[in-house]
């Protein structure tokens, strides 16, 4: 089955990271809670009505798939069943599109201030229900509860940010070449938008897309991730409570039917814009499908982020940056460091310090106190991570920390891993690992490492560490990526534009630029406006 969702995610501000607990074990393991079953001792929600099973949100109502079909959603920590979600097909999706289209004329007429208040109310409700949303994220995604709480904060902040942008959508006046003409521009909502979101940040990715769409005056049909639908549906429930008019926000789900749903969103003439976060391969397919109606697109696709540490860097800052960037969400982020380049003069010292930090991690079930890293999302992720580690070993790499699956915890656990002696023939050098594996490549010169870093076909994020201010400017401008972290491994912020270049996609999410992805610019020229004043 084609999967529209790549393994992709975002990095949160450093203040929201889960605390690391020291340990004297090689990699401390904490057994996953045996209470994660469908029948008993499931996470207790303060508001159980936020868990929506068997229904999706269309036209302000909770509806089942017309076929009555559902799909199973499993806890990646224990492998047990969480619940079932509706298997929407093209007919169900069309009903959601029709609802969004019917709601659009009235919603686009609302003032920016009116839309702002709706988004602010939605933000407030997410904040009030942060614990329950975090419990759902940990349950269906597996990330530690502290990380999940950080994601909820991050996700809610997009609604706050775009609630503040909504009243400040400005056009321009432009001096005309003809004395009698006056030129103005007006920014208008593009229309009904199709949004396709990934599983690794099930709250933040849907709010980062819906927030600017609603701020601009658009209505949306959002396809939730098949692996993690319940977080998206809980956020839809909060939209209902916030008073978002019916049809403005529609959240649907599918697993087996994901390709058909995605194709309809791309080919429907009613949908005027598609925003997708996922793999480069699927992005190319969606772009081809969208060509039939010439939609506006914004795609955040695959990454292979270089992480460069120069000899003159602050070593402690660089090691902590590598921990934050590489091992966030067990490496399941599209902007996480994938290729770690260390200049030869500090290579051995850096490797030892990084391995010592990784040795302190606590791996286990996300609800367990002190756990810093949870499982990978499913068995396919484990298979890829192990293949990259074994390939590196076969080609001369040396595992100095981790490197093995952790069946004592469950089928989806892998030890956080550090590998030295990496070279460009290894699969990890050219493929996105999307797991907790740090492969360290040695380099000699600035020119060499920038050339290798830029050799990738993708260009989402890049990081480097140096105290030389001239080098900082040179390298930041030379890296062929959409986002650069200088002396930091954490770059995501609602105020910052997020997106890539090359085959990592186009368009930007977040920031003042995010609203523009959901707008068209109308130019109006008024003729005969000049001449002398009348007596």
Short mmCIF file of N, CA, C and O in Angstrom, two decimals, residues 36-90:
data_model
loop_
_atom_site.label_atom_id
_atom_site.label_comp_id
_atom_site.label_asym_id
_atom_site.label_seq_id
_atom_site.Cartn_x
_atom_site.Cartn_y
_atom_site.Cartn_z
N UNK A 36 -0.85 -0.84 28.87
CA UNK A 36 -1.32 -0.25 27.62
C UNK A 36 -2.09 -1.27 26.79
O UNK A 36 -1.61 -1.78 25.79
N UNK A 37 -3.28 -1.62 27.22
CA UNK A 37 -4.14 -2.51 26.45
C UNK A 37 -5.49 -1.85 26.27
O UNK A 37 -5.82 -0.88 26.94
N UNK A 38 -6.25 -2.40 25.36
CA UNK A 38 -7.57 -1.81 25.09
C UNK A 38 -8.54 -2.09 26.22
O UNK A 38 -9.44 -1.32 26.49
N UNK A 39 -8.36 -3.20 26.91
CA UNK A 39 -9.39 -3.66 27.83
C UNK A 39 -9.29 -3.06 29.23
O UNK A 39 -10.28 -2.97 29.93
N UNK A 40 -8.09 -2.64 29.66
CA UNK A 40 -7.99 -2.13 31.02
C UNK A 40 -6.79 -1.20 31.17
O UNK A 40 -5.82 -1.30 30.44
N UNK A 41 -6.90 -0.30 32.12
CA UNK A 41 -5.81 0.59 32.50
C UNK A 41 -5.24 1.39 31.34
O UNK A 41 -4.03 1.59 31.25
N UNK A 42 -6.08 1.83 30.45
CA UNK A 42 -5.62 2.72 29.39
C UNK A 42 -5.37 4.09 30.01
O UNK A 42 -5.83 4.37 31.12
N UNK A 43 -4.64 4.98 29.32
CA UNK A 43 -4.42 6.32 29.87
C UNK A 43 -5.75 6.98 30.24
O UNK A 43 -6.67 7.02 29.43
N UNK A 44 -5.83 7.47 31.43
CA UNK A 44 -7.07 8.07 31.90
C UNK A 44 -7.13 9.53 31.49
O UNK A 44 -6.34 10.35 31.96
N UNK A 45 -8.07 9.86 30.63
CA UNK A 45 -8.24 11.23 30.19
C UNK A 45 -9.11 11.99 31.18
O UNK A 45 -10.10 11.45 31.70
N UNK A 46 -8.76 13.23 31.42
CA UNK A 46 -9.62 14.08 32.24
C UNK A 46 -10.97 14.28 31.57
O UNK A 46 -11.99 14.41 32.23
N UNK A 47 -10.96 14.32 30.24
CA UNK A 47 -12.18 14.46 29.45
C UNK A 47 -12.22 13.32 28.44
O UNK A 47 -11.71 13.44 27.32
N UNK A 48 -12.82 12.18 28.80
CA UNK A 48 -12.83 11.02 27.90
C UNK A 48 -13.50 11.29 26.56
O UNK A 48 -13.24 10.56 25.59
N UNK A 49 -14.33 12.33 26.47
CA UNK A 49 -15.01 12.60 25.20
C UNK A 49 -14.06 13.09 24.12
O UNK A 49 -14.44 13.20 22.95
N UNK A 50 -12.80 13.40 24.49
CA UNK A 50 -11.83 13.81 23.48
C UNK A 50 -11.33 12.64 22.64
O UNK A 50 -10.80 12.85 21.55
N UNK A 51 -11.49 11.43 23.13
CA UNK A 51 -11.10 10.26 22.35
C UNK A 51 -12.25 9.87 21.43
O UNK A 51 -13.28 9.36 21.88
N UNK A 52 -12.07 10.15 20.15
CA UNK A 52 -13.12 9.90 19.16
C UNK A 52 -12.76 8.66 18.36
O UNK A 52 -11.78 8.67 17.59
N UNK A 53 -13.50 7.59 18.51
CA UNK A 53 -13.28 6.38 17.75
C UNK A 53 -14.43 6.16 16.78
O UNK A 53 -15.58 6.52 17.07
N UNK A 54 -14.12 5.60 15.63
CA UNK A 54 -15.10 5.22 14.61
C UNK A 54 -15.78 6.39 13.91
O UNK A 54 -16.67 6.18 13.09
N UNK A 55 -15.39 7.63 14.24
CA UNK A 55 -16.02 8.79 13.62
C UNK A 55 -14.96 9.81 13.20
O UNK A 55 -13.87 9.86 13.76
N UNK A 56 -15.32 10.61 12.20
CA UNK A 56 -14.51 11.74 11.78
C UNK A 56 -15.39 12.99 11.81
O UNK A 56 -16.60 12.91 12.02
N UNK A 57 -14.78 14.15 11.60
CA UNK A 57 -15.48 15.42 11.80
C UNK A 57 -15.73 16.08 10.44
O UNK A 57 -14.80 16.54 9.77
N UNK A 58 -16.99 16.12 10.03
CA UNK A 58 -17.38 16.68 8.74
C UNK A 58 -18.60 17.58 8.92
O UNK A 58 -19.60 17.17 9.52
N UNK A 59 -18.47 18.82 8.43
CA UNK A 59 -19.58 19.77 8.45
C UNK A 59 -20.13 19.98 9.86
O UNK A 59 -21.35 20.08 10.07
N UNK A 60 -19.24 20.02 10.83
CA UNK A 60 -19.65 20.28 12.21
C UNK A 60 -20.27 19.10 12.91
O UNK A 60 -20.81 19.26 14.01
N UNK A 61 -20.19 17.90 12.34
CA UNK A 61 -20.79 16.72 12.95
C UNK A 61 -19.79 15.56 12.96
O UNK A 61 -18.87 15.50 12.14
N UNK A 62 -20.01 14.63 13.88
CA UNK A 62 -19.20 13.42 13.96
C UNK A 62 -19.90 12.32 13.16
O UNK A 62 -21.02 11.95 13.47
N UNK A 63 -19.21 11.84 12.13
CA UNK A 63 -19.84 10.91 11.20
C UNK A 63 -18.96 9.67 11.00
O UNK A 63 -17.73 9.74 11.09
N UNK A 64 -19.60 8.56 10.71
CA UNK A 64 -18.90 7.34 10.36
C UNK A 64 -18.66 7.30 8.86
O UNK A 64 -19.27 8.06 8.09
N UNK A 65 -17.78 6.42 8.42
CA UNK A 65 -17.63 6.18 6.99
C UNK A 65 -18.93 5.58 6.45
O UNK A 65 -19.57 4.76 7.10
N UNK A 66 -19.34 6.01 5.27
CA UNK A 66 -20.59 5.51 4.70
C UNK A 66 -20.57 3.99 4.52
O UNK A 66 -21.60 3.33 4.61
N UNK A 67 -19.39 3.44 4.29
CA UNK A 67 -19.27 1.99 4.13
C UNK A 67 -19.34 1.25 5.46
O UNK A 67 -19.51 0.04 5.50
N UNK A 68 -19.19 2.00 6.56
CA UNK A 68 -19.13 1.38 7.88
C UNK A 68 -17.77 0.80 8.21
O UNK A 68 -17.55 0.27 9.32
N UNK A 69 -16.81 0.91 7.28
CA UNK A 69 -15.49 0.32 7.51
C UNK A 69 -14.65 1.18 8.45
O UNK A 69 -14.78 2.40 8.49
N UNK A 70 -13.79 0.49 9.20
CA UNK A 70 -12.85 1.16 10.10
C UNK A 70 -11.47 0.51 9.93
O UNK A 70 -11.33 -0.53 9.28
N UNK A 71 -10.46 1.14 10.50
CA UNK A 71 -9.13 0.52 10.55
C UNK A 71 -8.60 0.59 11.98
O UNK A 71 -9.02 1.44 12.78
N UNK A 72 -7.69 -0.31 12.29
CA UNK A 72 -7.15 -0.43 13.64
C UNK A 72 -5.97 0.53 13.83
O UNK A 72 -5.16 0.75 12.92
N UNK A 73 -5.88 1.07 15.04
CA UNK A 73 -4.77 1.94 15.42
C UNK A 73 -4.09 1.29 16.63
O UNK A 73 -4.74 1.00 17.63
N UNK A 74 -2.76 1.10 16.52
CA UNK A 74 -2.04 0.35 17.54
C UNK A 74 -1.08 1.24 18.32
O UNK A 74 -0.52 2.20 17.79
N UNK A 75 -0.89 0.89 19.57
CA UNK A 75 0.10 1.53 20.43
C UNK A 75 1.48 1.01 20.03
O UNK A 75 1.74 -0.19 20.16
N UNK A 76 2.40 1.87 19.56
CA UNK A 76 3.71 1.38 19.14
C UNK A 76 4.57 0.88 20.29
O UNK A 76 5.52 0.13 20.07
N UNK A 77 4.23 1.27 21.52
CA UNK A 77 5.00 0.81 22.67
C UNK A 77 4.72 -0.66 22.98
O UNK A 77 5.64 -1.46 23.14
N UNK A 78 3.46 -1.02 23.03
CA UNK A 78 3.08 -2.38 23.43
C UNK A 78 2.56 -3.23 22.29
O UNK A 78 2.46 -4.45 22.42
N UNK A 79 2.20 -2.60 21.18
CA UNK A 79 1.62 -3.33 20.07
C UNK A 79 0.15 -3.65 20.25
O UNK A 79 -0.45 -4.33 19.41
N UNK A 80 -0.46 -3.16 21.33
CA UNK A 80 -1.86 -3.45 21.58
C UNK A 80 -2.77 -2.46 20.87
O UNK A 80 -2.36 -1.36 20.48
N UNK A 81 -4.02 -2.85 20.71
CA UNK A 81 -4.99 -2.04 19.99
C UNK A 81 -5.45 -0.86 20.84
O UNK A 81 -5.84 -1.03 21.99
N UNK A 82 -5.40 0.34 20.25
CA UNK A 82 -5.94 1.53 20.92
C UNK A 82 -7.42 1.66 20.62
O UNK A 82 -8.25 1.88 21.50
N UNK A 83 -7.77 1.53 19.35
CA UNK A 83 -9.16 1.69 18.92
C UNK A 83 -9.23 1.67 17.41
O UNK A 83 -8.24 1.35 16.73
N UNK A 84 -10.36 2.02 16.89
CA UNK A 84 -10.56 2.02 15.44
C UNK A 84 -11.01 3.40 14.97
O UNK A 84 -11.67 4.15 15.69
N UNK A 85 -10.62 3.73 13.75
CA UNK A 85 -10.98 5.01 13.12
C UNK A 85 -11.68 4.73 11.80
O UNK A 85 -11.45 3.68 11.18
N UNK A 86 -12.53 5.64 11.33
CA UNK A 86 -13.29 5.39 10.10
C UNK A 86 -12.40 5.37 8.87
O UNK A 86 -11.53 6.22 8.71
N UNK A 87 -12.65 4.38 8.01
CA UNK A 87 -11.93 4.25 6.75
C UNK A 87 -12.68 5.03 5.68
O UNK A 87 -13.54 4.51 4.97
N UNK A 88 -12.37 6.33 5.59
CA UNK A 88 -13.04 7.17 4.59
C UNK A 88 -12.58 6.78 3.19
O UNK A 88 -11.42 6.43 2.97
N UNK A 89 -13.51 6.86 2.27
CA UNK A 89 -13.19 6.64 0.86
C UNK A 89 -13.43 7.94 0.10
O UNK A 89 -13.68 9.01 0.70
N UNK A 90 -13.37 7.87 -1.23
CA UNK A 90 -13.53 9.08 -2.04
C UNK A 90 -14.90 9.71 -1.85
O UNK A 90 -15.03 10.95 -1.83
#
